[in-house]
Amino acid sequence: MRYDRIDAHILEIVQKNNRLTSEAIGERAGLSATACQRRLKRLRSEGIIEADISIISAKAVGRPIQMLVLVTMERERSDLVDRFKKAIKSSVEVANAFYVTGDADFVLYITARTMDDYEEFARRFFRENPDIKGFKTMVVMDRVKAGFSIPIEIPSED
């Protein structure tokens, strides 16, 4: 996946606001709207832009309880890991999930309406799963920053 300096500029723009029109993005990047649309289409088709999303306030939609959960698998066999990844993807409670190295195997970001709802979810999703050795829940006190923006490397001109 390669991109040039103009693509990098477009990526920086859409990370801040993906609701801008092609005309507005193109104007900021020094392109016509049509050229901008072609570049955006290519960036999406090549997987450089994975998704266009809105960040929703969990509290505003009735899910004020937020947790980070460290999950340790009983054994790190690929079939068990794959099965748990599939369960994560189908769970509406899990907003973000990462398969990681270190003391835990997964880090999950989970939202819930109440602690009772989380307790029921934890029982069903973690405790009743024989592939899970253990889990640690950290309740989020305050979401200090939310987003998916990453620094964009500006390619050198060869």
Short mmCIF file of C-alpha atoms in Angstrom, two decimals:
data_model
loop_
_atom_site.label_atom_id
_atom_site.label_comp_id
_atom_site.label_asym_id
_atom_site.label_seq_id
_atom_site.Cartn_x
_atom_site.Cartn_y
_atom_site.Cartn_z
CA MET A 1 0.00 0.00 0.00
CA ARG A 2 1.66 3.14 -1.20
CA TYR A 3 0.50 6.69 -1.01
CA ASP A 4 2.06 10.02 -1.94
CA ARG A 5 2.29 13.42 -0.26
CA ILE A 6 -1.11 14.52 -1.57
CA ASP A 7 -2.71 11.29 -0.31
CA ALA A 8 -1.06 11.92 3.08
CA HIS A 9 -2.58 15.39 3.18
CA ILE A 10 -6.02 13.96 2.29
CA LEU A 11 -5.64 11.36 5.06
CA GLU A 12 -4.83 14.08 7.60
CA ILE A 13 -7.90 16.05 6.50
CA VAL A 14 -10.39 13.16 6.64
CA GLN A 15 -9.09 11.97 10.01
CA LYS A 16 -10.12 15.30 11.47
CA ASN A 17 -13.47 15.50 9.65
CA ASN A 18 -14.71 12.79 7.30
CA ARG A 19 -17.93 14.67 6.58
CA LEU A 20 -16.25 17.24 4.36
CA THR A 21 -17.29 17.21 0.72
CA SER A 22 -14.85 16.17 -1.99
CA GLU A 23 -14.83 19.81 -3.04
CA ALA A 24 -13.74 20.98 0.43
CA ILE A 25 -11.12 18.24 0.80
CA GLY A 26 -9.83 18.88 -2.72
CA GLU A 27 -9.59 22.61 -2.07
CA ARG A 28 -7.49 22.03 1.05
CA ALA A 29 -5.32 19.44 -0.72
CA GLY A 30 -4.93 21.45 -3.94
CA LEU A 31 -7.02 19.12 -6.11
CA SER A 32 -10.23 19.21 -8.10
CA ALA A 33 -13.23 17.49 -6.51
CA THR A 34 -13.05 14.73 -9.16
CA ALA A 35 -9.35 14.06 -8.52
CA CYS A 36 -10.02 14.03 -4.80
CA GLN A 37 -12.87 11.51 -5.23
CA ARG A 38 -10.59 9.23 -7.29
CA ARG A 39 -7.90 9.33 -4.61
CA LEU A 40 -10.39 8.68 -1.80
CA LYS A 41 -11.84 5.74 -3.72
CA ARG A 42 -8.35 4.27 -4.21
CA LEU A 43 -7.38 4.85 -0.55
CA ARG A 44 -10.53 2.98 0.50
CA SER A 45 -10.16 0.14 -2.01
CA GLU A 46 -6.52 -0.40 -0.97
CA GLY A 47 -7.51 -0.54 2.70
CA ILE A 48 -5.57 2.56 3.72
CA ILE A 49 -8.88 4.10 4.78
CA GLU A 50 -10.55 1.22 6.63
CA ALA A 51 -13.82 2.91 7.59
CA ASP A 52 -15.63 6.22 7.77
CA ILE A 53 -17.17 6.43 11.24
CA SER A 54 -18.62 8.77 13.82
CA ILE A 55 -17.43 8.59 17.42
CA ILE A 56 -20.52 8.31 19.61
CA SER A 57 -20.72 9.28 23.25
CA ALA A 58 -21.49 6.04 25.10
CA LYS A 59 -23.02 8.07 27.93
CA ALA A 60 -25.32 9.99 25.56
CA VAL A 61 -26.79 6.75 24.16
CA GLY A 62 -27.44 5.15 27.54
CA ARG A 63 -24.24 3.14 28.00
CA PRO A 64 -22.38 5.20 30.62
CA ILE A 65 -20.42 2.29 32.11
CA GLN A 66 -17.18 1.78 30.20
CA MET A 67 -14.55 -0.83 30.94
CA LEU A 68 -11.20 -2.00 29.70
CA VAL A 69 -10.94 -5.75 30.18
CA LEU A 70 -7.73 -7.78 30.05
CA VAL A 71 -8.47 -11.36 28.97
CA THR A 72 -6.12 -14.31 29.37
CA MET A 73 -6.78 -17.47 27.39
CA GLU A 74 -6.47 -20.92 29.00
CA ARG A 75 -4.15 -22.00 26.18
CA GLU A 76 -2.92 -19.98 23.26
CA ARG A 77 -3.94 -22.37 20.53
CA SER A 78 -4.86 -20.80 17.21
CA ASP A 79 -8.29 -22.47 17.09
CA LEU A 80 -9.18 -21.10 20.54
CA VAL A 81 -7.91 -17.64 19.67
CA ASP A 82 -9.84 -17.67 16.39
CA ARG A 83 -13.02 -18.80 18.15
CA PHE A 84 -12.70 -16.02 20.74
CA LYS A 85 -12.03 -13.43 18.01
CA LYS A 86 -15.24 -14.55 16.31
CA ALA A 87 -17.18 -14.19 19.59
CA ILE A 88 -15.74 -10.70 20.08
CA LYS A 89 -16.77 -9.62 16.59
CA SER A 90 -20.36 -10.75 17.17
CA SER A 91 -20.69 -9.07 20.59
CA VAL A 92 -22.39 -5.65 20.56
CA GLU A 93 -21.03 -4.92 24.04
CA VAL A 94 -17.42 -5.01 22.79
CA ALA A 95 -16.67 -1.74 21.00
CA ASN A 96 -12.94 -2.31 20.43
CA ALA A 97 -10.73 -5.34 20.83
CA PHE A 98 -7.04 -5.99 20.47
CA TYR A 99 -5.11 -9.28 20.39
CA VAL A 100 -1.92 -8.34 22.26
CA THR A 101 1.38 -9.57 23.62
CA GLY A 102 2.27 -9.44 27.31
CA ASP A 103 0.44 -10.60 30.42
CA ALA A 104 -2.98 -10.64 28.74
CA ASP A 105 -3.98 -12.09 25.38
CA PHE A 106 -6.73 -9.56 24.60
CA VAL A 107 -7.67 -6.05 25.64
CA LEU A 108 -11.35 -5.20 25.19
CA TYR A 109 -13.21 -1.89 25.45
CA ILE A 110 -16.74 -2.65 26.60
CA THR A 111 -19.76 -0.45 27.32
CA ALA A 112 -22.81 -1.25 29.43
CA ARG A 113 -25.98 0.40 30.67
CA THR A 114 -25.41 -0.65 34.30
CA MET A 115 -22.94 -2.66 36.36
CA ASP A 116 -25.60 -5.37 36.63
CA ASP A 117 -25.69 -5.57 32.83
CA TYR A 118 -21.89 -5.84 32.75
CA GLU A 119 -21.96 -8.57 35.43
CA GLU A 120 -24.43 -10.59 33.33
CA PHE A 121 -22.30 -10.07 30.21
CA ALA A 122 -19.10 -11.05 32.07
CA ARG A 123 -20.74 -14.22 33.38
CA ARG A 124 -21.95 -15.24 29.94
CA PHE A 125 -18.96 -14.07 27.88
CA PHE A 126 -16.00 -14.80 30.19
CA ARG A 127 -16.86 -17.04 33.14
CA GLU A 128 -18.86 -19.60 31.14
CA ASN A 129 -16.19 -19.83 28.45
CA PRO A 130 -13.84 -22.75 29.24
CA ASP A 131 -11.19 -21.28 26.92
CA ILE A 132 -10.75 -18.25 29.21
CA LYS A 133 -8.30 -18.57 32.07
CA GLY A 134 -9.15 -15.22 33.61
CA PHE A 135 -10.04 -11.59 33.07
CA LYS A 136 -9.44 -8.29 34.84
CA THR A 137 -11.86 -5.40 34.54
CA MET A 138 -10.85 -1.78 34.84
CA VAL A 139 -13.74 0.69 35.00
CA VAL A 140 -13.15 3.87 33.02
CA MET A 141 -13.50 6.91 35.29
CA ASP A 142 -13.21 9.50 32.52
CA ARG A 143 -12.67 9.21 28.78
CA VAL A 144 -9.90 11.74 28.29
CA LYS A 145 -9.48 11.27 24.55
CA ALA A 146 -11.47 9.36 21.97
CA GLY A 147 -10.57 8.83 18.37
CA PHE A 148 -8.84 6.76 15.80
CA SER A 149 -6.50 9.37 14.31
CA ILE A 150 -2.96 8.21 13.76
CA PRO A 151 0.09 10.20 12.69
CA ILE A 152 0.47 10.09 8.91
CA GLU A 153 3.98 9.62 7.57
CA ILE A 154 4.64 12.02 4.73
CA PRO A 155 6.49 10.05 2.03
CA SER A 156 9.71 11.53 0.80
CA GLU A 157 9.78 12.66 -2.81
CA ASP A 158 11.94 10.17 -4.67
#
